[in-house]
Coordinates of C-alpha atoms in Angstrom, one line a residue:
M882 CA -59.6 101.6 121.5
V883 CA -56.3 102.7 123.1
P884 CA -55.3 99.2 124.4
A885 CA -56.0 97.7 120.9
F886 CA -53.8 100.3 119.3
I887 CA -51.0 99.7 121.8
E888 CA -51.2 96.0 121.2
W889 CA -51.1 96.5 117.4
L890 CA -47.9 98.7 117.8
T891 CA -46.3 96.1 120.0
E892 CA -47.0 93.3 117.6
G893 CA -45.6 95.4 114.6
A894 CA -42.4 96.1 116.5
H895 CA -42.0 92.4 117.4
T896 CA -42.5 91.4 113.8
R897 CA -40.0 93.9 112.5
E898 CA -37.4 92.8 115.1
T899 CA -37.9 89.2 114.1
E900 CA -37.5 89.9 110.4
H901 CA -34.4 92.0 111.1
S902 CA -32.9 89.1 113.1
K903 CA -33.7 86.7 110.3
R904 CA -31.9 88.9 107.8
E905 CA -28.9 89.2 110.0
M906 CA -28.8 85.4 110.5
R907 CA -29.1 84.8 106.7
G908 CA -26.2 87.3 106.1
F909 CA -24.0 85.5 108.7
C910 CA -24.8 82.1 107.2
C911 CA -23.9 83.4 103.7
V912 CA -20.6 84.8 104.9
V913 CA -19.8 81.5 106.7
L914 CA -20.8 79.4 103.6
W915 CA -18.7 81.7 101.4
I916 CA -15.6 81.7 103.6
F917 CA -15.5 78.0 104.7
P918 CA -15.1 76.4 101.3
I919 CA -12.2 78.7 100.4
F920 CA -10.6 78.0 103.7
S921 CA -11.1 74.3 103.6
S922 CA -10.1 73.9 100.0
T923 CA -6.9 75.9 100.7
I924 CA -6.0 73.5 103.5
E925 CA -6.8 70.3 101.6
T926 CA -5.0 71.3 98.4
S927 CA -1.7 71.5 100.1
E928 CA -2.2 68.3 102.1
R929 CA -3.8 65.9 99.5
C930 CA -1.5 62.9 99.2
Y931 CA -2.0 62.4 95.5
K932 CA -0.6 65.9 94.8
V933 CA 2.5 65.4 96.9
P934 CA 4.7 64.0 94.0
E935 CA 3.7 66.8 91.8
N936 CA 4.4 69.5 94.4
C937 CA 7.8 67.9 95.2
Q938 CA 9.1 67.9 91.6
M939 CA 10.9 71.2 92.0
E940 CA 12.8 70.1 95.1
K941 CA 16.4 69.1 94.9
N942 CA 15.8 65.8 96.6
V943 CA 12.4 64.6 95.4
P944 CA 12.3 61.2 97.3
L945 CA 13.1 62.9 100.6
C946 CA 10.4 65.6 100.0
I947 CA 7.8 62.9 99.2
E948 CA 8.8 60.8 102.2
D949 CA 8.4 63.7 104.6
R950 CA 5.1 65.1 103.2
M951 CA 3.3 61.7 102.7
R952 CA 3.1 61.2 106.4
N953 CA 1.2 64.4 107.0
C954 CA -1.1 64.6 104.0
S955 CA -4.8 63.8 103.6
S956 CA -5.4 60.4 102.0
K957 CA -8.7 61.4 100.5
A958 CA -8.8 60.2 96.9
P959 CA -9.3 62.6 94.0
R960 CA -12.7 63.0 92.4
I961 CA -11.3 61.7 89.1
N962 CA -9.6 58.3 89.3
D963 CA -5.8 58.7 89.3
P964 CA -4.0 55.6 87.9
K965 CA -0.9 56.5 89.9
Y966 CA -2.6 56.8 93.3
F967 CA -4.4 54.4 95.6
S968 CA -5.6 54.7 99.2
R969 CA -7.7 52.6 101.5
Q970 CA -8.3 52.4 105.2
I971 CA -7.0 49.1 106.7
S972 CA -8.4 47.8 110.0
S973 CA -7.0 44.2 110.0
E974 CA -4.5 42.0 108.2
E975 CA -5.4 42.2 104.6
T976 CA -4.3 41.6 101.0
V977 CA -5.1 44.7 98.9
N978 CA -5.3 44.6 95.1
T979 CA -4.5 48.1 93.9
E980 CA -5.7 47.3 90.4
R981 CA -2.6 49.1 89.2
G982 CA -0.3 46.1 88.7
Y983 CA 0.5 45.6 92.4
V984 CA -0.9 43.5 95.2
I985 CA 0.1 44.3 98.7
H986 CA -0.3 42.1 101.8
I987 CA -0.3 44.1 105.1
S988 CA 0.6 42.0 108.1
G989 CA -1.1 42.5 111.5
E990 CA 2.2 43.6 113.1
A991 CA 2.7 46.3 110.4
L992 CA -0.9 47.6 111.1
Q993 CA -0.4 47.7 114.8
R994 CA 2.9 49.6 114.6
S995 CA 1.5 52.2 112.2
S996 CA -1.7 52.9 114.1
N997 CA -0.2 52.9 117.7
G998 CA -2.6 50.1 118.6
R999 CA -5.7 52.0 117.5
G1000 CA -6.6 49.2 115.1
D1001 CA -6.9 51.1 111.7
A1002 CA -4.6 53.1 109.4
D1003 CA -4.7 54.6 106.0
L1004 CA -2.8 52.7 103.3
I1005 CA -1.4 55.0 100.7
V1006 CA 0.2 53.7 97.4
S1007 CA 1.8 56.0 94.9
L1008 CA 3.4 55.1 91.5
L1009 CA 6.3 57.4 91.0
N1010 CA 8.4 58.1 88.0
E1011 CA 11.9 56.5 88.3
T1012 CA 13.5 59.8 87.0
F1013 CA 12.8 61.3 90.5
F1014 CA 15.2 58.8 91.9
R1015 CA 17.7 59.1 89.1
V1016 CA 18.0 62.9 89.5
S1017 CA 18.2 62.6 93.3
S1018 CA 20.9 60.0 93.2
S1019 CA 23.1 61.9 90.7
L1020 CA 23.1 64.8 93.0
N1021 CA 24.2 62.7 95.9
T1022 CA 26.7 60.3 94.5
K1023 CA 30.2 59.7 95.7
K1024 CA 32.9 59.9 93.1
G1025 CA 33.1 56.8 91.1
K1026 CA 29.8 55.4 92.3
D1027 CA 26.6 56.3 90.5
S1028 CA 23.5 55.0 92.1
N1029 CA 21.0 56.2 89.5
K1030 CA 19.0 53.6 87.6
P1031 CA 18.2 54.0 84.0
D1032 CA 14.8 53.1 82.8
T1033 CA 16.1 49.9 81.3
I1034 CA 16.6 48.5 84.9
L1035 CA 13.3 49.2 86.7
H1036 CA 10.4 46.9 86.2
G1037 CA 7.7 49.0 84.6
Q1038 CA 9.9 52.0 84.8
T1039 CA 8.2 53.0 88.0
V1040 CA 8.9 53.1 91.7
L1041 CA 6.2 51.9 94.2
G1042 CA 5.9 54.2 97.3
V1043 CA 4.0 52.6 100.2
W1044 CA 2.9 54.3 103.4
L1045 CA 0.8 53.0 106.2
G1046 CA -0.5 55.5 108.9
K1047 CA 1.6 58.3 110.3
N1048 CA 4.3 56.2 111.9
E1049 CA 7.4 54.8 110.3
V1050 CA 7.2 51.0 109.8
Q1051 CA 10.4 49.0 110.0
N1052 CA 12.1 46.0 111.5
L1053 CA 9.0 43.8 111.2
S1054 CA 9.1 40.1 112.2
Q1055 CA 6.1 39.6 109.9
P1056 CA 7.1 41.1 106.6
V1057 CA 4.9 43.1 104.2
Q1058 CA 4.6 41.4 100.8
L1059 CA 4.4 43.3 97.6
R1060 CA 3.6 41.4 94.4
F1061 CA 4.8 43.1 91.1
I1062 CA 2.7 41.6 88.3
N1063 CA 5.2 40.6 85.7
T1064 CA 3.6 41.7 82.5
N1065 CA 6.9 41.5 80.5
Q1066 CA 7.6 37.9 81.7
S1067 CA 11.1 38.9 82.7
K1068 CA 13.1 36.1 84.2
N1069 CA 15.5 38.1 86.2
G1070 CA 14.6 40.6 88.9
T1071 CA 15.7 41.7 92.3
C1072 CA 13.6 43.5 94.9
V1073 CA 15.2 46.7 96.1
Y1074 CA 14.2 49.8 98.1
W1075 CA 15.4 53.4 98.1
H1076 CA 17.5 54.0 101.3
L1077 CA 17.7 57.5 102.5
D1078 CA 20.5 58.2 105.0
K1079 CA 20.7 61.0 107.5
N1080 CA 22.1 63.4 104.9
G1081 CA 19.2 62.7 102.5
K1082 CA 21.4 60.8 100.1
G1083 CA 19.7 57.8 98.4
T1084 CA 20.8 54.5 97.1
W1085 CA 19.1 51.3 96.0
R1086 CA 19.6 48.5 98.6
T1087 CA 18.3 45.0 99.1
D1088 CA 18.8 44.4 102.9
G1089 CA 15.5 43.5 104.6
C1090 CA 13.9 42.4 101.3
N1091 CA 13.7 38.9 99.9
T1092 CA 12.8 38.2 96.2
T1093 CA 10.7 35.2 95.2
I1094 CA 8.9 34.4 91.9
A1095 CA 5.3 33.1 92.2
R1096 CA 3.4 32.4 89.0
E1097 CA 5.9 34.4 87.1
D1098 CA 5.3 37.5 89.3
F1099 CA 7.9 39.1 91.5
V1100 CA 7.0 38.9 95.2
C1101 CA 9.0 41.2 97.6
S1102 CA 8.9 40.3 101.3
C1103 CA 10.2 43.3 103.2
N1104 CA 10.5 44.1 106.9
H1105 CA 9.8 47.8 106.3
L1106 CA 7.9 50.2 104.1
S1107 CA 9.6 52.6 101.7
F1108 CA 10.0 53.2 98.0
F1109 CA 10.2 49.8 96.3
A1110 CA 11.1 48.6 92.8
V1111 CA 12.3 45.5 91.0
L1112 CA 15.5 45.7 89.1
I1113 CA 15.2 44.0 85.8
N1114 CA 18.6 43.2 84.4
P1115 CA 20.5 40.4 82.6
E1116 CA 21.9 38.0 85.2
I1117 CA 24.6 40.1 86.8
P1118 CA 26.9 37.8 88.8
A1119 CA 27.9 38.5 92.4
A1120 CA 30.5 41.0 93.4
S1121 CA 33.2 38.3 93.7
H1122 CA 32.8 37.6 90.0
I1123 CA 32.3 41.2 88.8
V1124 CA 35.8 42.3 89.8
P1125 CA 37.7 39.6 87.9
L1126 CA 35.5 39.9 84.9
N1127 CA 36.3 43.6 84.8
Y1128 CA 40.0 43.0 85.0
I1129 CA 39.7 40.3 82.2
S1130 CA 37.9 42.9 80.1
Y1131 CA 40.4 45.6 80.7
I1132 CA 43.5 43.5 80.1
G1133 CA 42.0 41.8 77.1
S1134 CA 41.0 45.1 75.6
A1135 CA 44.4 46.5 76.1
L1136 CA 46.0 43.5 74.4
S1137 CA 43.5 43.8 71.5
I1138 CA 44.3 47.5 71.1
A1139 CA 48.1 46.7 71.0
F1140 CA 47.9 43.9 68.5
T1141 CA 45.3 45.5 66.2
A1142 CA 47.4 48.6 66.1
L1143 CA 50.5 46.5 65.3
M1144 CA 48.5 44.7 62.5
I1145 CA 47.4 48.0 61.0
A1146 CA 51.0 49.3 61.2
I1147 CA 52.3 46.3 59.4
F1148 CA 49.7 46.7 56.7
V1149 CA 50.5 50.4 56.2
C1150 CA 54.2 49.8 56.1
Q1151 CA 53.9 47.2 53.4
R1152 CA 51.3 49.1 51.5
R1153 CA 53.4 48.9 48.3
K1154 CA 52.7 45.2 48.2
Q1155 CA 49.4 44.3 46.6
Y1156 CA 47.3 42.5 49.2
D1157 CA 44.5 40.1 48.6
H1158 CA 41.0 41.5 49.2
S1159 CA 40.6 39.1 52.1
V1160 CA 43.6 40.7 53.9
V1161 CA 42.2 44.2 53.4
I1162 CA 38.9 43.2 54.8
H1163 CA 40.6 41.6 57.8
V1164 CA 42.4 44.9 58.4
Q1165 CA 39.2 46.8 58.2
L1166 CA 37.7 44.5 60.8
S1167 CA 40.7 44.9 63.0
G1168 CA 40.4 48.7 62.7
S1169 CA 36.8 48.6 63.9
L1170 CA 37.9 46.4 66.9
F1171 CA 40.7 48.8 67.6
L1172 CA 38.2 51.7 67.9
L1173 CA 35.7 49.5 69.8
H1174 CA 38.1 48.6 72.6
I1175 CA 39.4 52.2 72.9
S1176 CA 35.9 53.6 73.1
F1177 CA 34.9 50.9 75.7
L1178 CA 37.8 51.7 78.0
C1179 CA 37.1 55.5 77.6
S1180 CA 33.4 54.9 78.3
V1181 CA 34.1 52.9 81.5
W1182 CA 36.7 55.3 82.8
F1183 CA 34.7 58.5 82.1
S1184 CA 31.4 57.2 83.4
G1185 CA 33.1 56.3 86.7
H1186 CA 34.9 59.6 87.2
R1187 CA 32.9 62.4 85.6
E1188 CA 29.4 63.9 85.9
N1189 CA 29.2 65.6 82.5
D1190 CA 26.2 64.1 80.8
S1191 CA 26.9 65.5 77.3
V1192 CA 30.3 63.9 77.2
C1193 CA 29.0 60.6 78.4
Q1194 CA 26.3 60.7 75.7
A1195 CA 28.9 61.3 73.1
L1196 CA 31.0 58.4 74.4
G1197 CA 27.9 56.2 74.4
L1198 CA 27.3 57.2 70.7
L1199 CA 30.9 56.4 69.8
L1200 CA 30.8 53.0 71.6
H1201 CA 27.6 52.1 69.8
W1202 CA 29.0 53.1 66.5
C1203 CA 32.2 51.1 67.0
L1204 CA 30.2 48.0 68.0
L1205 CA 27.9 48.3 65.0
A1206 CA 30.9 48.8 62.7
T1207 CA 32.4 45.6 64.2
F1208 CA 29.2 43.6 63.6
T1209 CA 28.9 45.0 60.0
W1210 CA 32.5 44.1 59.1
T1211 CA 31.9 40.7 60.6
A1212 CA 28.9 40.3 58.3
I1213 CA 31.1 41.5 55.4
E1214 CA 33.6 38.7 56.2
G1215 CA 30.7 36.2 55.9
F1216 CA 29.6 37.8 52.6
H1217 CA 33.2 37.5 51.3
L1218 CA 33.3 33.9 52.3
Y1219 CA 30.1 33.3 50.4
L1220 CA 31.7 34.7 47.2
L1221 CA 34.6 32.3 47.7
V1222 CA 32.8 29.1 48.6
V1223 CA 29.4 29.4 46.9
R1224 CA 29.9 31.6 43.8
V1225 CA 33.5 30.5 43.3
F1226 CA 34.3 31.1 39.6
N1227 CA 35.0 34.4 37.8
I1228 CA 33.2 36.9 39.9
Y1229 CA 33.8 40.5 39.0
I1230 CA 32.5 43.4 41.2
K1231 CA 33.5 46.8 40.1
R1232 CA 35.2 48.8 43.0
Y1233 CA 34.6 45.9 45.3
L1234 CA 36.5 47.2 48.3
L1235 CA 35.0 50.8 48.0
K1236 CA 31.5 49.4 48.1
L1237 CA 32.3 47.2 51.1
S1238 CA 33.8 50.2 52.9
L1239 CA 30.7 52.3 52.3
V1240 CA 28.5 49.5 53.8
G1241 CA 30.9 48.7 56.6
W1242 CA 31.2 52.3 57.9
G1243 CA 28.1 53.8 56.5
V1244 CA 25.4 51.6 58.0
P1245 CA 26.7 52.2 61.6
T1246 CA 26.9 55.9 61.0
I1247 CA 23.3 56.3 59.8
T1248 CA 22.1 54.2 62.7
V1249 CA 23.8 56.2 65.4
I1250 CA 22.7 59.5 63.8
I1251 CA 19.1 58.4 64.1
C1252 CA 19.6 57.1 67.7
G1253 CA 21.5 60.3 68.6
V1254 CA 18.6 62.5 67.4
T1255 CA 16.2 60.6 69.7
K1256 CA 18.6 61.1 72.6
V1257 CA 18.9 57.5 73.7
Y1258 CA 22.5 57.7 75.0
G1259 CA 23.5 58.2 78.6
K1260 CA 25.0 56.5 81.7
Y1261 CA 24.1 52.9 82.1
T1262 CA 24.8 51.1 85.4
F1263 CA 25.0 47.5 86.3
Y1264 CA 24.2 46.4 89.8
T1265 CA 24.6 43.3 91.9
G1266 CA 22.0 42.1 94.4
E1267 CA 24.1 43.0 97.4
E1268 CA 23.5 45.5 100.1
N1269 CA 26.7 47.3 99.2
S1270 CA 26.2 46.8 95.5
T1271 CA 29.2 46.7 93.2
I1272 CA 28.5 49.2 90.5
T1273 CA 29.9 49.1 87.0
P1274 CA 28.9 52.3 85.1
L1275 CA 29.1 52.6 81.3
C1276 CA 28.3 55.3 78.8
W1277 CA 25.9 53.4 76.7
I1278 CA 22.3 53.2 75.4
S1279 CA 19.8 54.1 78.1
T1280 CA 16.7 52.9 76.3
Q1281 CA 16.1 49.2 76.3
I1282 CA 14.1 48.8 73.1
V1283 CA 16.9 50.6 71.1
S1284 CA 19.5 48.3 72.6
Y1285 CA 17.5 45.2 71.7
I1286 CA 16.9 46.2 68.1
T1287 CA 20.2 47.7 67.2
V1288 CA 22.5 45.4 69.2
N1289 CA 20.8 42.1 70.0
G1290 CA 18.7 41.9 66.9
Y1291 CA 21.5 43.0 64.5
L1292 CA 24.0 40.7 66.1
G1293 CA 21.5 37.8 65.9
L1294 CA 21.1 38.3 62.1
V1295 CA 24.8 38.6 61.5
M1296 CA 25.6 35.5 63.5
L1297 CA 22.8 33.5 61.7
F1298 CA 24.3 34.4 58.3
N1299 CA 27.9 33.8 59.3
M1300 CA 27.1 30.4 61.0
V1301 CA 25.3 29.3 57.8
M1302 CA 28.4 30.3 55.8
L1303 CA 30.7 28.4 58.2
G1304 CA 28.5 25.4 57.8
V1305 CA 28.7 25.6 54.0
L1306 CA 32.5 25.8 54.3
L1307 CA 32.6 22.7 56.5
V1308 CA 30.6 20.7 53.9
K1309 CA 33.0 21.9 51.1
M1310 CA 36.0 20.8 53.1
H1311 CA 34.5 17.4 53.8
K1312 CA 33.8 16.9 50.1
L1313 CA 37.4 17.8 49.2
R1314 CA 38.8 15.5 51.8
S1315 CA 36.7 12.6 50.6
Q1316 CA 37.8 13.1 47.0
T1317 CA 41.6 12.9 47.7
L1318 CA 43.4 9.5 47.7
Q1319 CA 46.7 10.7 49.3
I1320 CA 46.7 9.1 52.7
K1321 CA 50.2 10.4 53.5
D1322 CA 49.1 14.0 53.8
H1323 CA 45.8 13.3 55.5
Q1324 CA 46.9 14.3 59.0
R1325 CA 48.8 17.3 57.7
R1326 CA 45.9 18.4 55.7
A1327 CA 43.5 17.9 58.6
W1328 CA 45.7 20.0 60.8
K1329 CA 45.7 22.9 58.2
E1330 CA 42.0 22.6 57.8
W1331 CA 41.4 22.9 61.5
V1332 CA 43.7 25.9 61.8
S1333 CA 41.8 27.6 58.9
L1334 CA 38.5 26.8 60.5
L1335 CA 39.6 28.4 63.8
G1336 CA 40.9 31.4 62.0
L1337 CA 37.7 31.9 60.0
S1338 CA 35.6 31.3 63.1
C1339 CA 37.4 34.2 64.7
V1340 CA 37.0 36.6 61.8
L1341 CA 33.3 35.5 61.4
G1342 CA 32.7 36.5 65.0
V1343 CA 31.7 33.1 66.3
P1344 CA 32.6 34.0 69.9
W1345 CA 29.9 36.6 69.8
V1346 CA 27.3 33.8 69.8
L1347 CA 28.1 33.2 73.4
A1348 CA 26.3 36.5 74.2
F1349 CA 23.1 34.6 73.8
S1350 CA 24.1 31.9 76.2
T1351 CA 24.8 34.1 79.2
H1352 CA 21.4 33.2 80.7
G1353 CA 20.4 30.1 82.5
P1354 CA 22.3 27.5 84.6
L1355 CA 25.5 27.9 82.6
S1356 CA 25.4 31.7 82.5
L1357 CA 28.5 32.3 84.7
P1358 CA 30.9 29.9 82.8
A1359 CA 29.5 31.3 79.5
L1360 CA 30.1 34.8 80.7
Y1361 CA 33.7 34.1 81.5
V1362 CA 34.4 32.4 78.2
F1363 CA 32.6 35.2 76.3
T1364 CA 34.6 37.9 78.1
I1365 CA 37.9 36.1 77.5
L1366 CA 37.3 35.3 73.8
N1367 CA 35.8 38.6 72.8
S1368 CA 38.3 40.8 74.7
L1369 CA 41.1 38.9 73.0
Q1370 CA 39.5 38.9 69.5
G1371 CA 42.0 41.5 68.3
L1372 CA 44.9 39.2 69.3
F1373 CA 43.3 36.2 67.5
I1374 CA 42.8 38.2 64.3
F1375 CA 46.4 39.4 64.4
L1376 CA 47.6 35.7 64.6
W1377 CA 45.3 34.9 61.7
F1378 CA 46.8 37.8 59.8
L1379 CA 50.3 36.5 60.4
T1380 CA 49.2 33.1 59.3
L1381 CA 48.0 34.5 56.0
M1382 CA 51.1 36.5 55.5
C1383 CA 53.3 33.5 56.0
Q1384 CA 51.2 31.3 53.8
A1385 CA 51.3 34.0 51.0
R1386 CA 55.1 34.1 51.2
K1387 CA 55.3 30.3 51.1
E1388 CA 53.0 30.1 48.1
E1389 CA 55.3 32.4 46.2
H1390 CA 57.9 29.6 46.1
S1391 CA 55.8 26.5 46.1
S1392 CA 52.1 25.5 45.7
S1393 CA 50.3 23.2 48.0
K1394 CA 48.3 20.3 46.4
G1395 CA 44.9 19.2 47.4
T1396 CA 44.0 22.4 49.4
I1397 CA 41.7 25.2 48.8
Q1398 CA 43.6 28.3 47.5
V1399 CA 42.0 31.7 47.5
S1400 CA 43.3 34.1 44.9
F1401 CA 42.2 37.7 44.5
N1402 CA 43.1 40.3 41.9
S1403 CA 42.1 43.9 41.9
N1404 CA 39.4 43.1 39.3
D1405 CA 38.1 39.6 40.0
E1406 CA 37.7 37.0 42.7
T1407 CA 38.2 33.3 42.0
V1408 CA 38.6 30.0 43.9
N1409 CA 40.7 27.3 42.4
T1410 CA 40.9 23.7 43.6
R1411 CA 44.0 21.9 42.7

């Protein structure tokens, strides 16, 4: 009886000890399971690669922050698919389609250097907003050289950051290839990368990268990995041409300012004399050109020497307004020619000049007010495809679609209308020439007609048509001709104004026979053929 009782007590104590041990073990496991997720999540959150750009936004130099932290982060992808992040483990030479508009070919040499010969490495691709680089460059820019890129320049308005493994990959004999799928079908593009110097300053450079176009896509073959982008821009000539083009623009603009100011002064001094409406319209056009060239020179000078964004935005708005005013008055010249050549007889428009002035200055004003509200003005920079790029900054429109609509589109409509009016004038001149029988004055009349045609071509803005021919194999000659003719347009209009003045004085004493004479009163517009 006693042994059985002792055995029962022993078994009970053992059972209670076992249950107590199990409870302690369960409690320890609960504590471990509770602490470990918090600890692990805290570590992974700060090291996740897809969160690095977001965490670096508050830094002064965003690209430098991203470059440093991307080499020590975890490449694990987020649970929800991130369209701006891609990662994959690479174990051999491979072409990777990120399915985000980019295809990357990793060479065997790049993989070996990044993995220290281990054979595999994590490929990390991040699509970054170009504003990160614009802010960084503006903080680290030498006086007179702004390396920031407005969103009109970068393909897709994004920068492609590529990292492979933990080691820096550079000076490759077998380049890494990055294919930028060209969804916009842009013809002109240059592969560039963001170069960070020892002080953390950044600039866009092209050394070590070659640009080719395959199936209308941009292919960048680079001997290193970094932040990459494709600069989309009209065909900007080499640095050897940029400098003389700049000087031609500056000298031509200065001459145009001088001669348009002289033309306006002559008009004001002789205000007592009643001018034809055509002369008044020419003076209005010269006034818009005077303001255009002044605002252009101010915009170029200020954008290259100051960092005040608000002033640059104001200068961009002013330059846009002056350019639109010039286009509008050029269109008014075409409309005025239409009344002379097509309508011809006994046209009466009440307060004709007042209505033209409201259109000529009102349409540009309304347009720039709308654009100003949407904040589309800022610093616009032209680059060449050189390592030490020649930079031409300008306070202008920083949004591509607005520039296309309000400048390219508007200019195209104006030129189309004016070219039609010029063609109608040529037909009229040919008919008048065929009707005359005076052979003696044929050469003299032909000379006068050609002078008139050249003068009207100038006031109708025909040289602006060359703006649409600055692409293709003849882009460089067309650019030189366009720069010379348009920078000197004020001088040409001044010469045409003097021609009209001399002709008016001559007609006061004698009348020319067999020529088109334009006569305007304050109340009517008529064209008489004698």
